[in-house]
PDB file of C-alpha atoms in Angstrom:
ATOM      1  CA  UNK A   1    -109.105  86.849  42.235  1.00  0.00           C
ATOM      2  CA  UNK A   2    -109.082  89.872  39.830  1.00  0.00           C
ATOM      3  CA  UNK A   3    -111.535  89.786  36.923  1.00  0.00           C
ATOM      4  CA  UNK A   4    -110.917  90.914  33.666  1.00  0.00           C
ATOM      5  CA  UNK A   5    -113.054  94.174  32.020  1.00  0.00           C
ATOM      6  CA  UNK A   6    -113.296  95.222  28.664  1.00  0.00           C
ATOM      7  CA  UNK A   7    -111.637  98.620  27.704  1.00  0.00           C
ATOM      8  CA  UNK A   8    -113.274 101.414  28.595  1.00  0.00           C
ATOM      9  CA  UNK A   9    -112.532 105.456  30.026  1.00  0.00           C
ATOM     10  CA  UNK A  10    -111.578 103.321  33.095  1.00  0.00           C
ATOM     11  CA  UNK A  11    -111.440 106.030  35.552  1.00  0.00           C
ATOM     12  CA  UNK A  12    -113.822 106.105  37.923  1.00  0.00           C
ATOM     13  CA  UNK A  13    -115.466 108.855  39.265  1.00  0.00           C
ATOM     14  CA  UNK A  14    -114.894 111.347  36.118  1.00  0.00           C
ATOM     15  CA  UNK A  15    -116.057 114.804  36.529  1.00  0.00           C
ATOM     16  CA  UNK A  16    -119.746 116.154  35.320  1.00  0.00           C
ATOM     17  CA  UNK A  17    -118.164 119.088  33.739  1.00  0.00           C
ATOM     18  CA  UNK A  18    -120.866 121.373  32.004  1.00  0.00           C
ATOM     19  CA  UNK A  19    -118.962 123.435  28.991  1.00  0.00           C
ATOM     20  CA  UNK A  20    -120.376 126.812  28.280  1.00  0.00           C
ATOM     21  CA  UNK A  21    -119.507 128.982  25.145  1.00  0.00           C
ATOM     22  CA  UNK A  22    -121.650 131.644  23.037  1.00  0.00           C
ATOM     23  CA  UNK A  23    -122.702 130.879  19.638  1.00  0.00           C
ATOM     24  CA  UNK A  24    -121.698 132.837  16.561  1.00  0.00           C
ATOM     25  CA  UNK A  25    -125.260 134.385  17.323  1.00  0.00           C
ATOM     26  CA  UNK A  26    -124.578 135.458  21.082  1.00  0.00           C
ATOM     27  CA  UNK A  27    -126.886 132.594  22.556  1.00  0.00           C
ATOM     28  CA  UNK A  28    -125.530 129.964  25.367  1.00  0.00           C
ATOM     29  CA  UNK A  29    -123.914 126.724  24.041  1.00  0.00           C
ATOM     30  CA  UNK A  30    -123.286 123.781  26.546  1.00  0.00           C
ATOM     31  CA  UNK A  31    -121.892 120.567  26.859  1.00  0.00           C
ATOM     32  CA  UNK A  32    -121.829 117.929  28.858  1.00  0.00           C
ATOM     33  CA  UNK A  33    -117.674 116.520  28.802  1.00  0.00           C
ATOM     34  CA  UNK A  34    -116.674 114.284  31.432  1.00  0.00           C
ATOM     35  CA  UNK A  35    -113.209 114.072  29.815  1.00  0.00           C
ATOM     36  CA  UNK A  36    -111.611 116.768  31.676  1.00  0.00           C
ATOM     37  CA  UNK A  37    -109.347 117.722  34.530  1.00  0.00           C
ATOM     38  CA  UNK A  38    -107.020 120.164  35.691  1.00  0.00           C
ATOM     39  CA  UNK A  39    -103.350 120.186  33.841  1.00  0.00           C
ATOM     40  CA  UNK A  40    -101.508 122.140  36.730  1.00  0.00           C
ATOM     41  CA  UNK A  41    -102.580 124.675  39.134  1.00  0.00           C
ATOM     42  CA  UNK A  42    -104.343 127.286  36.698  1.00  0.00           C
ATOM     43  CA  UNK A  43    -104.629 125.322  33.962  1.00  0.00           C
ATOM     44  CA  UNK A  44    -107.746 123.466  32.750  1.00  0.00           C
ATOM     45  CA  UNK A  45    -107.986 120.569  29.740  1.00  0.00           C
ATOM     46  CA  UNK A  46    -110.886 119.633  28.216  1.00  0.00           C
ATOM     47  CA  UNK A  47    -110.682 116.210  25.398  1.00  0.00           C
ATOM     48  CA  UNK A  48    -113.071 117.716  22.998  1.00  0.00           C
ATOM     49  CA  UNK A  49    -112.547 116.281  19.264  1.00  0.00           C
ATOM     50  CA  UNK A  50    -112.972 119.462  16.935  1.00  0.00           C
ATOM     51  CA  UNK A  51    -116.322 118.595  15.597  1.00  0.00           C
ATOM     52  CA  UNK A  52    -117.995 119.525  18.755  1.00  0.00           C
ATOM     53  CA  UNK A  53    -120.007 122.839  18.444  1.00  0.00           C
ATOM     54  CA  UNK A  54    -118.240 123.692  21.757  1.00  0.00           C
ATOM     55  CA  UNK A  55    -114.681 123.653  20.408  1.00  0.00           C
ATOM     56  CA  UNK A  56    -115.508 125.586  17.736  1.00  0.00           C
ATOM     57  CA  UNK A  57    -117.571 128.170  19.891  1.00  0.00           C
ATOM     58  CA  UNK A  58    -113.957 128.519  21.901  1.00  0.00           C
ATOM     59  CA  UNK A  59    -111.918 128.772  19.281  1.00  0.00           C
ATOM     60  CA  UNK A  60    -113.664 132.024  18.001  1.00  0.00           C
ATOM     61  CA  UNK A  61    -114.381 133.368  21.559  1.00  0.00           C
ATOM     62  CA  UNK A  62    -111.019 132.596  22.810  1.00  0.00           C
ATOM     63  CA  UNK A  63    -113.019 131.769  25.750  1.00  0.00           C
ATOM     64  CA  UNK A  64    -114.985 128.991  28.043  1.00  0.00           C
ATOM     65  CA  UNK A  65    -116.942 128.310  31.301  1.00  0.00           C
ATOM     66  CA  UNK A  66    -116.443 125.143  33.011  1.00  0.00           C
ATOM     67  CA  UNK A  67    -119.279 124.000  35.985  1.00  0.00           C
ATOM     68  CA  UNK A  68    -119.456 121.098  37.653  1.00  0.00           C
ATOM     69  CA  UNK A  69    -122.923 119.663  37.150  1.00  0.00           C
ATOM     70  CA  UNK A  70    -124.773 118.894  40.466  1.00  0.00           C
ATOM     71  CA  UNK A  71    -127.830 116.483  41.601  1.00  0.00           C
ATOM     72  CA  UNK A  72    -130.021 119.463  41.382  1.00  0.00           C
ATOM     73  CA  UNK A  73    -129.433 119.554  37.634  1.00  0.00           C
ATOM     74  CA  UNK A  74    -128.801 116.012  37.190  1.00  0.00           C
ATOM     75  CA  UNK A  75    -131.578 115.904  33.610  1.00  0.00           C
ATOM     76  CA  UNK A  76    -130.451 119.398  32.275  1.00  0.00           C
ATOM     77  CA  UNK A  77    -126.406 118.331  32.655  1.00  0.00           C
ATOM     78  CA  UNK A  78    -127.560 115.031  31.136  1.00  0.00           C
ATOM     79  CA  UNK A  79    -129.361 116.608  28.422  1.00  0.00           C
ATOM     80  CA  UNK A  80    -126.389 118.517  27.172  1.00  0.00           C
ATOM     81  CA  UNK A  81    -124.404 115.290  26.995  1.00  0.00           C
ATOM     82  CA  UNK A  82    -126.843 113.824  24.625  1.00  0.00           C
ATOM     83  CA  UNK A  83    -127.840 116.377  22.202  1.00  0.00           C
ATOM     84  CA  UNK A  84    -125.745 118.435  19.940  1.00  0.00           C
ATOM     85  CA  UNK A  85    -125.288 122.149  19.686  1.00  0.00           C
ATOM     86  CA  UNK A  86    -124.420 121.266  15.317  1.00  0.00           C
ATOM     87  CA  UNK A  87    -127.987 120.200  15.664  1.00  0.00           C
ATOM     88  CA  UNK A  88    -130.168 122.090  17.799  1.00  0.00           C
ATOM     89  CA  UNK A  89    -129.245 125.717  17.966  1.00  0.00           C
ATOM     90  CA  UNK A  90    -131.780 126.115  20.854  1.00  0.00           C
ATOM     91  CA  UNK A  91    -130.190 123.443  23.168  1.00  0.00           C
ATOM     92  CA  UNK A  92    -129.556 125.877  26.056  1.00  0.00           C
ATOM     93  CA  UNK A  93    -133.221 127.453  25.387  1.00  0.00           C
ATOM     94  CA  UNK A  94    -134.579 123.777  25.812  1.00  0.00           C
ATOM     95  CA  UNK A  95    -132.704 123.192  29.278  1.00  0.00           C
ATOM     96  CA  UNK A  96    -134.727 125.966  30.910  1.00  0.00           C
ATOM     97  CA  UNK A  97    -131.709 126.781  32.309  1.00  0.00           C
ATOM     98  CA  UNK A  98    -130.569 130.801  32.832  1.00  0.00           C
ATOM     99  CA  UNK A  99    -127.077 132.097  32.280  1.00  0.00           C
ATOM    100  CA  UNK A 100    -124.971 135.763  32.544  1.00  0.00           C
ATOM    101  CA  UNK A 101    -122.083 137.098  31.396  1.00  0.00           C
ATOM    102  CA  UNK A 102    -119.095 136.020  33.176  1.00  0.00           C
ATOM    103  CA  UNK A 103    -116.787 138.940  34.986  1.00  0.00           C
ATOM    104  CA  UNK A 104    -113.636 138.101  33.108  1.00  0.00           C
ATOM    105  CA  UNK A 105    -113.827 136.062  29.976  1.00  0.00           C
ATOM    106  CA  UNK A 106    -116.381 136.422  26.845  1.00  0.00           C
ATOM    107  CA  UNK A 107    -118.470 133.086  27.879  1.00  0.00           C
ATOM    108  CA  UNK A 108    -121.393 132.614  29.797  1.00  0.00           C
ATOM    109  CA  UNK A 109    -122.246 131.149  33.718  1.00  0.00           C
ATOM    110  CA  UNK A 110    -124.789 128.960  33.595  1.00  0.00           C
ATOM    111  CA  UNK A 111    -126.418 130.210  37.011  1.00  0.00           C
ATOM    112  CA  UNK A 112    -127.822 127.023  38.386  1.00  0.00           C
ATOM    113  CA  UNK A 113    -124.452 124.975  38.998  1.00  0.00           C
ATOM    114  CA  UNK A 114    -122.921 126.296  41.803  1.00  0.00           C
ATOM    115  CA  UNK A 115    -119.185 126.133  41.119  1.00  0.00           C
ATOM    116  CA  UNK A 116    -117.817 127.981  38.022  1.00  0.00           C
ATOM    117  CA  UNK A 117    -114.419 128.699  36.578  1.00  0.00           C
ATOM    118  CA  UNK A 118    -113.846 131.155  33.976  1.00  0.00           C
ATOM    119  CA  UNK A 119    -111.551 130.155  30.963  1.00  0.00           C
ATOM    120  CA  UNK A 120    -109.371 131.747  28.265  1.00  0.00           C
ATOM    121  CA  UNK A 121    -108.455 129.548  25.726  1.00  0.00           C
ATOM    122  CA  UNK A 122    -104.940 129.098  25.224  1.00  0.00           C
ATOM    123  CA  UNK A 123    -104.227 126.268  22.581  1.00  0.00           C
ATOM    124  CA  UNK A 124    -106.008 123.445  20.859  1.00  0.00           C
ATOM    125  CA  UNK A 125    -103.527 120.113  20.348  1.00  0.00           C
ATOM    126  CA  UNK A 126    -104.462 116.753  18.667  1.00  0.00           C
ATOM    127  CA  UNK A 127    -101.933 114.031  18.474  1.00  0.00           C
ATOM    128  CA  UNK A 128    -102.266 110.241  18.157  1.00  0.00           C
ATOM    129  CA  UNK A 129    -102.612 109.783  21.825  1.00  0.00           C
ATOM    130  CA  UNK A 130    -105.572 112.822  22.625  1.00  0.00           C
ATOM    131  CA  UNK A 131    -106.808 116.430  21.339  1.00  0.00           C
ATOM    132  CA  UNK A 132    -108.135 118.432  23.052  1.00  0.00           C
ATOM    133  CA  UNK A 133    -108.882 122.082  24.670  1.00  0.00           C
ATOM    134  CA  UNK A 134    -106.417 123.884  27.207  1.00  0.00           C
ATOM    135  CA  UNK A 135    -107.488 127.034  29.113  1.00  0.00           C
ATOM    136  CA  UNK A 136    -105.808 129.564  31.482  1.00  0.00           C
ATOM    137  CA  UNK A 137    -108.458 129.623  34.702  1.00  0.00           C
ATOM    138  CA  UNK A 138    -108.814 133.611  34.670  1.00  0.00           C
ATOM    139  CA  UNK A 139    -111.382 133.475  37.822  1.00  0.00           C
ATOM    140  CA  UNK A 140    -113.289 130.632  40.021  1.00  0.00           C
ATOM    141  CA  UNK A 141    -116.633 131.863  41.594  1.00  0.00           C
ATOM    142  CA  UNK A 142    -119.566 129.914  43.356  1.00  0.00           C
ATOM    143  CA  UNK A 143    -122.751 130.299  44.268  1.00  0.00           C
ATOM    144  CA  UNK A 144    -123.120 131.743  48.212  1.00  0.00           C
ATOM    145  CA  UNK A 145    -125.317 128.902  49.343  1.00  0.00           C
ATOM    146  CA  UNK A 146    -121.766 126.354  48.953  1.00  0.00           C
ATOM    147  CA  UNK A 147    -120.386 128.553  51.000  1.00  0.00           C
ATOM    148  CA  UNK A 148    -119.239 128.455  54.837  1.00  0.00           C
ATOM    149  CA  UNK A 149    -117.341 130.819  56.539  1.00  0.00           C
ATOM    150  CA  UNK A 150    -115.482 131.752  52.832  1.00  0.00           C
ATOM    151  CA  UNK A 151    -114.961 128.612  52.066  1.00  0.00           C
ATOM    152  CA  UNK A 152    -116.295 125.876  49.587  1.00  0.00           C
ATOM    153  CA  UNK A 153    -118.061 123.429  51.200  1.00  0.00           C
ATOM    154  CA  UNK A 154    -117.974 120.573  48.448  1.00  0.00           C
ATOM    155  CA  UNK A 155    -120.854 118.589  50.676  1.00  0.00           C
ATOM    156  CA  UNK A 156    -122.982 121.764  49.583  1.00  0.00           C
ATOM    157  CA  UNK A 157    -122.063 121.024  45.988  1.00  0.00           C
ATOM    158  CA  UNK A 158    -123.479 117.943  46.203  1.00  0.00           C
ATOM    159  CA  UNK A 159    -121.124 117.511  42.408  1.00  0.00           C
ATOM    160  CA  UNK A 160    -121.950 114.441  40.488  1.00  0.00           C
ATOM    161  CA  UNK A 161    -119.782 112.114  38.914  1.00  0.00           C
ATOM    162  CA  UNK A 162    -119.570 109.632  35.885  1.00  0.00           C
ATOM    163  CA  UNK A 163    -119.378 105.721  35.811  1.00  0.00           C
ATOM    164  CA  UNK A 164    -117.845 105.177  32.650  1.00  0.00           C
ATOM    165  CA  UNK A 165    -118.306 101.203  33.233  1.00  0.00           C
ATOM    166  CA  UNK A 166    -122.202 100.988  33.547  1.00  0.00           C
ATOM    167  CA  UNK A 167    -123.130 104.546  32.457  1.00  0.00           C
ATOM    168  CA  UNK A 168    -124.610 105.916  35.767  1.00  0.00           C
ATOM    169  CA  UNK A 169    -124.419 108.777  37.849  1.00  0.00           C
ATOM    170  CA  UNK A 170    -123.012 109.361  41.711  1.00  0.00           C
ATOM    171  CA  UNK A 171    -123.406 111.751  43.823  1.00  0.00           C
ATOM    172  CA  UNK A 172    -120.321 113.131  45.535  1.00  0.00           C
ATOM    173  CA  UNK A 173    -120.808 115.007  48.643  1.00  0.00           C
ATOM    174  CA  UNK A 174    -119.360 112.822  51.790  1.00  0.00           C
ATOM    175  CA  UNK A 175    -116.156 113.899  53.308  1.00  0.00           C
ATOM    176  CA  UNK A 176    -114.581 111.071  54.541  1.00  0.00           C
ATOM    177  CA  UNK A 177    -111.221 111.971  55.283  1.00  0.00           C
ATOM    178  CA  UNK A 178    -108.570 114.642  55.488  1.00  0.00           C
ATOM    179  CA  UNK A 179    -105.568 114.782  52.494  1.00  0.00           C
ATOM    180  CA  UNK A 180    -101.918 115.559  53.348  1.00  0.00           C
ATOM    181  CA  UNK A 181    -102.887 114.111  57.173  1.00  0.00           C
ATOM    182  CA  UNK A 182    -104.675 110.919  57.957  1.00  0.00           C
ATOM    183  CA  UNK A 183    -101.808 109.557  55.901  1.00  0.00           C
ATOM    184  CA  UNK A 184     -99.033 110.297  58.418  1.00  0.00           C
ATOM    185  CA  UNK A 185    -100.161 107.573  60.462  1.00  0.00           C
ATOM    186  CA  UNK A 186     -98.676 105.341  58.608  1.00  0.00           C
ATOM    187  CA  UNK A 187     -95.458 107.214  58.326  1.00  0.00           C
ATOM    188  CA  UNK A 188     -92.000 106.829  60.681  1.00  0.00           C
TER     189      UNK A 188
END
């Protein structure tokens, strides 16, 4: 028997993405937005109303960092979920987090998550059914300890992901199959 649930995001797990912009000042802005996910193949979208300090940080930069949060960093990522950059320009400060430049677009990389992708900011769209941000990935880098013979190794991430139902964090870092092949077992 199936049980009812109330409405909620519904998706489970959504991605810890970490948002990073510069302020109007130059210092590090980030966010905490599990709303997001990749449009197509090169294309990143972010459901960020307009009153977030973030959003307005990328529409004057032209320009975002998205890093997926890991257990490492659990608090910090949390932290920049709860409070605002409208209210406390020294958010990043706070985090004890460190950040440089990023090669190809005018945002930061926060240095402690190991996965990164570098952003341009093509449009902001709001309609009845979403708004939100959509960026051109300009370049992907990560950290050398996820790495294994020039590859990502995901387990290394050790990413984190959000239960929208009872508000917790997971940690995703078991591979437990293999896409596009344990499937054909199945198939005639």
């Amino acid at each position: 028997m199936r049980i009812k649930l109330n409405a909620t995001e519904g998706i489970f797990p959504m991605p810890v993405l970490m948002i990073a912009t510069y302020n109007e000042d130059g210092s590090v802005n980030v966010m905490n937005a599990a709303w997001g996910t990749m449009q197509e193949v090169g294309t990143v979208t972010l459901n960020l109303t307009e009153s977030h300090k973030t959003v307005k940080n990328i529409k004057a930069r032209r320009a975002f960092t998205v890093s997926i949060a890991d257990t490492a960093h659990l608090v910090e990522a949390d932290y920049f979920g709860l409070e605002s950059g409208n209210r406390a320009a020294d958010k990043f400060a706070r985090s004890g987090l460190t950040a440089s430049k990023a090669e190809t677009v005018d945002a930061p990389v926060i240095n402690e998550f190991p996965l990164c992708l570098e952003c341009e900011f093509i449009e902001y769209q709001d309609s009845e059914y979403g708004c939100g941000v959509i960026g051109k990935v300009i370049s992907i880098t990560a950290d050398e300890r996820v790495m294994v013979n020039g590859k990502i190794d995901m387990s290394l991430v050790d990413a984190i992901a959000f239960d929208p139902y009872t508000h917790g964090y997971y940690k995703v870092s078991e591979r437990v199959g293999e896409a596009f092949k344990d499937g054909l077992k199945l198939k005639k």
